[in-house]
Coordinates of C-alpha atoms in Angstrom, one line a residue:
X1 CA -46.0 -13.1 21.7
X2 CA -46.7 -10.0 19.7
X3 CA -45.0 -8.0 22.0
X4 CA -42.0 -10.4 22.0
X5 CA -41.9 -10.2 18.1
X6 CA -42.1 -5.9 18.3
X7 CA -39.6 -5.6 20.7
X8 CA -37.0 -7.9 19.2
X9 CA -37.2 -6.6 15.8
X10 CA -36.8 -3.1 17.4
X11 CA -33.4 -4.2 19.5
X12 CA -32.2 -5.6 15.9
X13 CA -32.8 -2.4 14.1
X14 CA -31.3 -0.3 16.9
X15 CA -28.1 -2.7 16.7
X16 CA -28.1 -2.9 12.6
X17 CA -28.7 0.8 12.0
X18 CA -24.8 1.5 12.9
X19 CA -23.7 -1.0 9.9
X20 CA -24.8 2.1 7.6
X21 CA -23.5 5.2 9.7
X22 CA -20.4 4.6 8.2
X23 CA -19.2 2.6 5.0
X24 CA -15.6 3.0 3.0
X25 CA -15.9 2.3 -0.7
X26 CA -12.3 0.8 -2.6
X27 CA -11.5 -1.5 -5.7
X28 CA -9.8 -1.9 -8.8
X29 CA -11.2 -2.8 -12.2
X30 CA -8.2 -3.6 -14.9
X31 CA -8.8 -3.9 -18.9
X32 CA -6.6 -5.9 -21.0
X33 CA -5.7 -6.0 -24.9
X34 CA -3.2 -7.3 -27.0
X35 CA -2.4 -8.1 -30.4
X36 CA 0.7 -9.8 -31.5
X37 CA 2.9 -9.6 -34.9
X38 CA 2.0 -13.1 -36.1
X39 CA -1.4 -13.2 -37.5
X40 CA -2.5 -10.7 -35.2
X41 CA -4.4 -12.3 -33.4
X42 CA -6.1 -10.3 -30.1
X43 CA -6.5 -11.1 -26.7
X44 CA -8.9 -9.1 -24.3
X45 CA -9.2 -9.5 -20.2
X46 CA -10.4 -7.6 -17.5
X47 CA -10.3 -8.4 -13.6
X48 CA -12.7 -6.6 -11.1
X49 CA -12.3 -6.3 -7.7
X50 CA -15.0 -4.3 -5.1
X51 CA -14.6 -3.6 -1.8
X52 CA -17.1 -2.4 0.7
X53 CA -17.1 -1.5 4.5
X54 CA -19.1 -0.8 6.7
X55 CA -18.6 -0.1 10.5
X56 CA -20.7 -1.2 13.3
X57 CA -18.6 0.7 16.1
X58 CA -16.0 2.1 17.0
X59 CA -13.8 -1.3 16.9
X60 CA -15.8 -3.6 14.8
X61 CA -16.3 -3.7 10.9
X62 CA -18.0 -5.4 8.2
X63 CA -16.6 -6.2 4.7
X64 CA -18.0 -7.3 1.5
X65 CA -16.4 -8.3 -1.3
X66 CA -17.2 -8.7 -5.1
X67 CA -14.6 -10.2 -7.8
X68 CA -15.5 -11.0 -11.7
X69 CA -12.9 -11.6 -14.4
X70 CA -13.9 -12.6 -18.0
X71 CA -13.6 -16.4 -16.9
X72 CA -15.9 -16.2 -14.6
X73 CA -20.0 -14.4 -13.2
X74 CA -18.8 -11.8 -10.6
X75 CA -19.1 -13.6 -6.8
X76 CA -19.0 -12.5 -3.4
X77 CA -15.4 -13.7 -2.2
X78 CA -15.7 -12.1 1.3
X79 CA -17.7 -11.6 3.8
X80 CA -16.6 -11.8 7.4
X81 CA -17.1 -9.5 10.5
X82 CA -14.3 -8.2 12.1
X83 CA -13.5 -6.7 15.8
X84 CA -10.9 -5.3 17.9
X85 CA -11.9 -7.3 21.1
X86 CA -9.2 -5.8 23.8
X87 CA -10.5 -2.1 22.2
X88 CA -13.9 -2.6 22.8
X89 CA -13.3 -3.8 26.1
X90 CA -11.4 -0.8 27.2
X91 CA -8.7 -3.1 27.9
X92 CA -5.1 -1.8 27.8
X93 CA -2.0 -3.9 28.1
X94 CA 1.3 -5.9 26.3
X95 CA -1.2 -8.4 24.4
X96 CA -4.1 -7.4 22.2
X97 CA -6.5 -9.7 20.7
X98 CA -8.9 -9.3 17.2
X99 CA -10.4 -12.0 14.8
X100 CA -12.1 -11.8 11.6
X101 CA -14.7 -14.2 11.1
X102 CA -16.3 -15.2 7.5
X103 CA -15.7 -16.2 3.8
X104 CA -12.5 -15.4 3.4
X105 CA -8.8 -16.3 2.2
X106 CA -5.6 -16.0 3.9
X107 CA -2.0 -16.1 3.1
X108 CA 0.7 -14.6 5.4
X109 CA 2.1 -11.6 5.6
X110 CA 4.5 -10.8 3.0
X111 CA 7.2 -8.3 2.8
X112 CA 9.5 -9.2 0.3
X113 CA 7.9 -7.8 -3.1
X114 CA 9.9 -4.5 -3.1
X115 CA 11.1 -4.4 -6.8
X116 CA 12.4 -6.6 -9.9
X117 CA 10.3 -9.7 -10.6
X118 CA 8.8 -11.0 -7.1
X119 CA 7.7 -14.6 -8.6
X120 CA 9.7 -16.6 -5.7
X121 CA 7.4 -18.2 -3.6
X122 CA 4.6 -16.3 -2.0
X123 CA 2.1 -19.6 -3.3
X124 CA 1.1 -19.5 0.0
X125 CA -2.4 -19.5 0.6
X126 CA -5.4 -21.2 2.4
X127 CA -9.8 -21.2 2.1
X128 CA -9.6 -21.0 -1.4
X129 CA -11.7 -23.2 -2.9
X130 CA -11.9 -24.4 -7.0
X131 CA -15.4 -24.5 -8.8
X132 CA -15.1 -26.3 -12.3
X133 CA -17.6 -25.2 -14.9
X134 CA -18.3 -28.4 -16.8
X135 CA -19.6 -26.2 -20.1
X136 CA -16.2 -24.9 -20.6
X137 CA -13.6 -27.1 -18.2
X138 CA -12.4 -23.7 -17.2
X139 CA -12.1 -23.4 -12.7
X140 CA -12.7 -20.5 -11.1
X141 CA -11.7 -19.4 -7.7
X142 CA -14.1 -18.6 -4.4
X143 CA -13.2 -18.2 -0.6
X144 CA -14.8 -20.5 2.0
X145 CA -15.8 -20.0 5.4
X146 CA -12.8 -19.5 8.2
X147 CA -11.6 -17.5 11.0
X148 CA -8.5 -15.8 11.6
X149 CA -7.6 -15.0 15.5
X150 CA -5.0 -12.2 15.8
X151 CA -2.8 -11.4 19.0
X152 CA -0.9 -8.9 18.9
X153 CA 2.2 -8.6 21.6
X154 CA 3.5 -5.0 22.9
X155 CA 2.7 -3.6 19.9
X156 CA 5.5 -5.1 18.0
X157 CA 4.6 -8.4 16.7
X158 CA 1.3 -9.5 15.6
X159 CA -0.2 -13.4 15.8
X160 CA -1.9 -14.8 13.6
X161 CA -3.8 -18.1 13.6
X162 CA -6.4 -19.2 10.9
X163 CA -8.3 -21.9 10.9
X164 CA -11.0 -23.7 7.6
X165 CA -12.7 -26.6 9.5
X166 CA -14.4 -27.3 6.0
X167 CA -12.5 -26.1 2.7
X168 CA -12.6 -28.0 -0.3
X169 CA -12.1 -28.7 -3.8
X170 CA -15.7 -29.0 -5.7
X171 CA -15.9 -32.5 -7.6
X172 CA -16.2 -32.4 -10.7
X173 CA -18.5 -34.7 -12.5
X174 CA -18.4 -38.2 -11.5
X175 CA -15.2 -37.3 -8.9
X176 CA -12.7 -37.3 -12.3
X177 CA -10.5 -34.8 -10.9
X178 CA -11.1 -34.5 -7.1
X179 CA -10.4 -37.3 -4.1
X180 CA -12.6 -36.2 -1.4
X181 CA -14.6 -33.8 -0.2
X182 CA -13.5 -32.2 3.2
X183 CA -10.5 -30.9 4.6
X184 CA -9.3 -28.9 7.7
X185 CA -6.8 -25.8 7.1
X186 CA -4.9 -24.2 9.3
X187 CA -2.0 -21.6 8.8
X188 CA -0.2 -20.0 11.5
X189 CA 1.9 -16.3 10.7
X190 CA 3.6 -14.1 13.2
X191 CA 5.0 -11.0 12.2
X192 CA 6.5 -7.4 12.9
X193 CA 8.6 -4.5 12.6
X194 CA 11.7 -4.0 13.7
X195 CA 13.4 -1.1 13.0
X196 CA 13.7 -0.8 9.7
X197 CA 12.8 -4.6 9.3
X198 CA 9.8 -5.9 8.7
X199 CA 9.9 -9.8 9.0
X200 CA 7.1 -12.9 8.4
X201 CA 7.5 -16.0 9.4
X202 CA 4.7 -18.8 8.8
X203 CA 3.4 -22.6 8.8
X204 CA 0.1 -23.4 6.6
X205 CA -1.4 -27.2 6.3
X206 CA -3.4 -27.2 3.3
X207 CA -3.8 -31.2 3.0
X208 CA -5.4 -30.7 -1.0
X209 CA -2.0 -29.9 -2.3
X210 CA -1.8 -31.3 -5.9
X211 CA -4.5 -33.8 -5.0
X212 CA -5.4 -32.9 -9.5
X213 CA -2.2 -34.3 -11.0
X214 CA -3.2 -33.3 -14.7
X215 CA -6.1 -31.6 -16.2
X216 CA -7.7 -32.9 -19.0
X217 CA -5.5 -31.7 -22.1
X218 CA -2.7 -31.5 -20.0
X219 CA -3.1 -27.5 -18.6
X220 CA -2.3 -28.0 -14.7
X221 CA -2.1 -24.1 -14.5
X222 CA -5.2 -23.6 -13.8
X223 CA -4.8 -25.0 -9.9
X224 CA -2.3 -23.5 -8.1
X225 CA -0.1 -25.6 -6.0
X226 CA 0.0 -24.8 -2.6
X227 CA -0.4 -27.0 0.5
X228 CA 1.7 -27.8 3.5
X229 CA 4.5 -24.9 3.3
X230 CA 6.9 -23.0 5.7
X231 CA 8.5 -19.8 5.3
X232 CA 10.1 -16.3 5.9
X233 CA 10.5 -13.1 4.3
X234 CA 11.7 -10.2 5.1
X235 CA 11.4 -6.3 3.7
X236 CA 14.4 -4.1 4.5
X237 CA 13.8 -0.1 3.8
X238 CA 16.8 2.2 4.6
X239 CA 16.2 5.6 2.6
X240 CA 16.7 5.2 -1.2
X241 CA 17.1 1.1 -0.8
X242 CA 14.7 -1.8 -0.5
X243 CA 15.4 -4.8 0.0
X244 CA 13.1 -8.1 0.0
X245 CA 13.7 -11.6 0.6
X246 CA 11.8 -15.0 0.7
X247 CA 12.3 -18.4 1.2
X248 CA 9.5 -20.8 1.3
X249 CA 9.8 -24.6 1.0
X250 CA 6.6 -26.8 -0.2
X251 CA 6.8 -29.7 2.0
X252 CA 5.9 -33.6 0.8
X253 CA 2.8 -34.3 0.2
X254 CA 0.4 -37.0 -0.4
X255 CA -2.0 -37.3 -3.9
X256 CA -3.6 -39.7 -5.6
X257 CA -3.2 -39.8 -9.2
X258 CA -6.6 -40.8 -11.1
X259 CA -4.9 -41.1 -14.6
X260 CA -3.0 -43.8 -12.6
X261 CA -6.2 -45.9 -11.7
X262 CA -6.1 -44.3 -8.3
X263 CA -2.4 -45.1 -7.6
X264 CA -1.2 -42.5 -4.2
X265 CA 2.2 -41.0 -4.3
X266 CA 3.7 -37.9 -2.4
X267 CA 5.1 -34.7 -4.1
X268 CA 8.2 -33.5 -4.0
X269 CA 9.8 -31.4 -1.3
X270 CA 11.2 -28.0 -2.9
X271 CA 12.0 -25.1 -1.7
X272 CA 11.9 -21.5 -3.9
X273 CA 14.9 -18.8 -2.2
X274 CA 14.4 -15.2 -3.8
X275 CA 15.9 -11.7 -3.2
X276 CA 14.6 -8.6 -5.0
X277 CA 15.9 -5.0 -4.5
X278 CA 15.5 -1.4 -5.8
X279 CA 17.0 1.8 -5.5
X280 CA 15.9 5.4 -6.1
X281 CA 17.9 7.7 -7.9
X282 CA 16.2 11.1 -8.1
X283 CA 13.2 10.4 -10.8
X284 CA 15.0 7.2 -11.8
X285 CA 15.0 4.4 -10.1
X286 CA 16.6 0.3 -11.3
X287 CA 15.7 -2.6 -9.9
X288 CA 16.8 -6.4 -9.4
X289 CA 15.8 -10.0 -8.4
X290 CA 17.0 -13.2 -8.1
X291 CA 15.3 -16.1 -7.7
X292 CA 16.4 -20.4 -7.5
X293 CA 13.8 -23.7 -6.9
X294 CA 15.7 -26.0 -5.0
X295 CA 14.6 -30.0 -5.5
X296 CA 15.4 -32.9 -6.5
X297 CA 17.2 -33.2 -9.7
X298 CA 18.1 -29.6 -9.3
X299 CA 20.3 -27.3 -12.3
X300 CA 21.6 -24.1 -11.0
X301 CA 21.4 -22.7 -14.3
X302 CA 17.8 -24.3 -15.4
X303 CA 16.3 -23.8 -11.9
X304 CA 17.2 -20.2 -11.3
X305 CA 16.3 -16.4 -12.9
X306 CA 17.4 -13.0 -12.5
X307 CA 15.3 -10.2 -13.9
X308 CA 16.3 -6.4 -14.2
X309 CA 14.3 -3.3 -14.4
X310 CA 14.3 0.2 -14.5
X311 CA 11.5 3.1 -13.6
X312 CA 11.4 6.7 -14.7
X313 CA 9.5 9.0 -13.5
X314 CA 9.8 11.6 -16.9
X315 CA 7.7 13.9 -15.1
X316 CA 4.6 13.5 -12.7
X317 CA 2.1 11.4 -13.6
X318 CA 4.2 9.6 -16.1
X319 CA 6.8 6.6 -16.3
X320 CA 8.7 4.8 -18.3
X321 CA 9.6 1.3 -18.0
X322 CA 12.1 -1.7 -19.6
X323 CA 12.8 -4.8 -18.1
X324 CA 14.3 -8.3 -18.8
X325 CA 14.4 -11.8 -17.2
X326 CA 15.8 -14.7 -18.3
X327 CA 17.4 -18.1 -16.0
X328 CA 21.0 -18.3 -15.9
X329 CA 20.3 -21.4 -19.1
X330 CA 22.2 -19.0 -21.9
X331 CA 22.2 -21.4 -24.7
X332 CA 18.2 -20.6 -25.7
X333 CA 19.0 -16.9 -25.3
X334 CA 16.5 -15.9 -28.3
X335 CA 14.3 -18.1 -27.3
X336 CA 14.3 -18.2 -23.3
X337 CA 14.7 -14.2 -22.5
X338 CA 11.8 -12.0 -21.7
X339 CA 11.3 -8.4 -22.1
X340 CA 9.6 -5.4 -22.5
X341 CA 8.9 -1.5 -22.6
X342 CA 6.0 0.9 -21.9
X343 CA 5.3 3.2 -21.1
X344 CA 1.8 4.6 -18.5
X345 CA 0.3 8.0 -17.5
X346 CA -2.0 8.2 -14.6
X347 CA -4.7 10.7 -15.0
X348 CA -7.8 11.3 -12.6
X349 CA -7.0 8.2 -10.4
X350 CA -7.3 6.2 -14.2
X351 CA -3.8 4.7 -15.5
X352 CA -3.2 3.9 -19.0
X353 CA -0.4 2.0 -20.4
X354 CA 0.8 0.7 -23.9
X355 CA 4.1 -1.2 -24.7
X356 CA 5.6 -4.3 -26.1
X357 CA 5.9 -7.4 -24.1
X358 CA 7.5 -11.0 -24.8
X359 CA 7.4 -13.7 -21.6
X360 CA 7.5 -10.7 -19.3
X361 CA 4.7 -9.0 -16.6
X362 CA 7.2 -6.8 -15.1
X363 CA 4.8 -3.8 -15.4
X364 CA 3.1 -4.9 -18.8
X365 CA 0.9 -7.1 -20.3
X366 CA 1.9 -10.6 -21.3
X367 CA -0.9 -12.8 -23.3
X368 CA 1.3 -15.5 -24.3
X369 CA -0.3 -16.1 -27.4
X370 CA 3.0 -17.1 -29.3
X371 CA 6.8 -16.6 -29.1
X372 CA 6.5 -13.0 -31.1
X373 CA 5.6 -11.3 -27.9
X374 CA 2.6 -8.5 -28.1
X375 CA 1.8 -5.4 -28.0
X376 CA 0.0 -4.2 -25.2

């Protein structure tokens, strides 16, 4: 049994010891201030992210990673294993096939967010699970266990298929907010490049969709809504021009409202059409979007935004930036436009910014602390 015990522990070392041959280090970490013109008030944030990877051959990979904000303890939000399966085979033909096994999340490829303000659809997303902290009533976001099956298919188009047998919402305390416990996600994506095109088209079931119609004190931003959605998008480079666009429609689905004694009702179907481009004109370079929510009830004018913006690259290392957004609703103007100006300088890898921003995150910081806007 000894011998057993040896001999195994030896064959797991000899298979580990590749994990640490060789690792890629990457991640962000952002800090946030602002202080507005009222009673200047401050708000502070910072988000985190660490990524670490570590191969075990030539055609398989290990990934870790670590995400904190200031709402939240820092938490492992992946860990999965991933392998080229047809490459470590040998195996050379029209279809290739790779999964990625783990915690993870997944949303679909996207290709539209080329310039101007991308905030058209994209909600698509599934494995993410919400933890409510009970202390403060504030959630905070973590991945759950999945796997994601790639094919790819003569080296044009690529396959996805994902698949949570067990994500969830965590109760809260006494079931208040949540309905039940266990779901089963799947999302579906295939996508390529064609040319100059690169294209996305997908399907995710995510059966939790808006299953919290209100949070105590009446902030439903802090759950996203997401759920069972289709879509496209496209991204369109041809030298100095890109072009994105997006349409994704949030189909019906069912909830139960608890501030209703339990009563169950559907959403509403919607879908969100946007189109963003940018152009480069030497060290300058202007962007635009559009974007519309199409439902029930629907106002051109209410329901849809345009934003413009324009980059300038003064000299390396440093830009300059305005933009504005506002729906095509003109009788608020004072009150319904956003905008803002900065400028940024990049030095050692480290990028610094400072500018004024009111209900806009073009390229700045807004804390949305009143209607005076902040400096940033």
């Amino acid at each position: 049994m000894k011998k057993t015990i040896v001999l195994l522990t030896i064959v797991l070392a000899i298979l580990a010891a590749p994990v640490f041959a060789e690792t890629g280090f990457s991640g962000s970490v952002e800090f946030k201030y602002a202080t507005d013109f009222d009673k200047f008030k401050t708000d502070t944030g910072n988000d985190t992210k660490i990524s670490l990877d570590g191969t075990v051959g030539e055609f398989s990979k290990i990934s870790v990673g670590i995400e904190a904000d200031e709402d939240s303890s820092a938490s492992a939000t992946l860990m999965t294993l991933s392998q080229d399966v047809t490459g470590a085979l040998g195996v050379e033909g029209p279809v290739s096939f790779a999964y990625k096994m783990g915690k993870q999340t997944y949303s679909p490829a996207d290709y539209s967010k080329v310039g101007g303000y991308e905030d058209a659809g994209a909600d698509a997303k599934i494995g993410q699970a919400w933890t409510l902290d009970s202390a403060t009533g504030e959630f905070s976001t973590d991945a759950m266990l999945g796997t994601v099956l790639t094919f790819g298919i003569m080296d044009m188009i690529n396959l996805d298929v994902a698949v949570y047998p067990s994500s969830y919402f965590e109760k809260a305390a006494g079931g208040a907010y949540f309905t039940t416990d266990t779901y089963t996600e799947i999302g579906v994506n295939a996508y390529g490049t064609f040319g100059p095109v690169k294209a996305s088209a997908y399907f995710v079931g995510s059966p939790y969709t808006n299953l919290v119609e209100d949070i105590a004190g009446g902030d439903t931003d802090k759950i996203d809504d997401k759920g069972t959605m289709i879509g496209a998008n496209a991204g369109i480079v041809i030298d100095a021009l890109s072009v994105g666009i997006l349409w994704e429609t949030d189909l019906e689905n069912e909830y139960v409202d608890i501030y209703s004694g339990g009563v169950a009702a559907k959403t509403d179907v919607f879908t969100e059409l946007g189109v963003a481009a940018k152009y480069a004109l030497g060290s300058v370079t202007p962007g635009v979007a559009f974007k519309t929510t199409v439902k029930d009830g629907f106002d051109f004018a209410k329901d849809s935004g345009f934003g413009l913006n324009v980059k300038w690259n003064a000299f390396e290392a440093f830009n300059v930036t305005a933009a504005v957004k506002n729906s095509f609703d003109f009788s608020d103007l004072a009150n319904s436009i956003g905008y803002e100006a900065g400028i940024d300088y990049t030095l050692d890898g480290v990028k610094y910014s400072v500018g004024y921003s009111d209900g806009s995150e073009f390229a700045g910081y807004d804390a949305e602390m009143n209607d005076n806007g902040n400096m940033y």
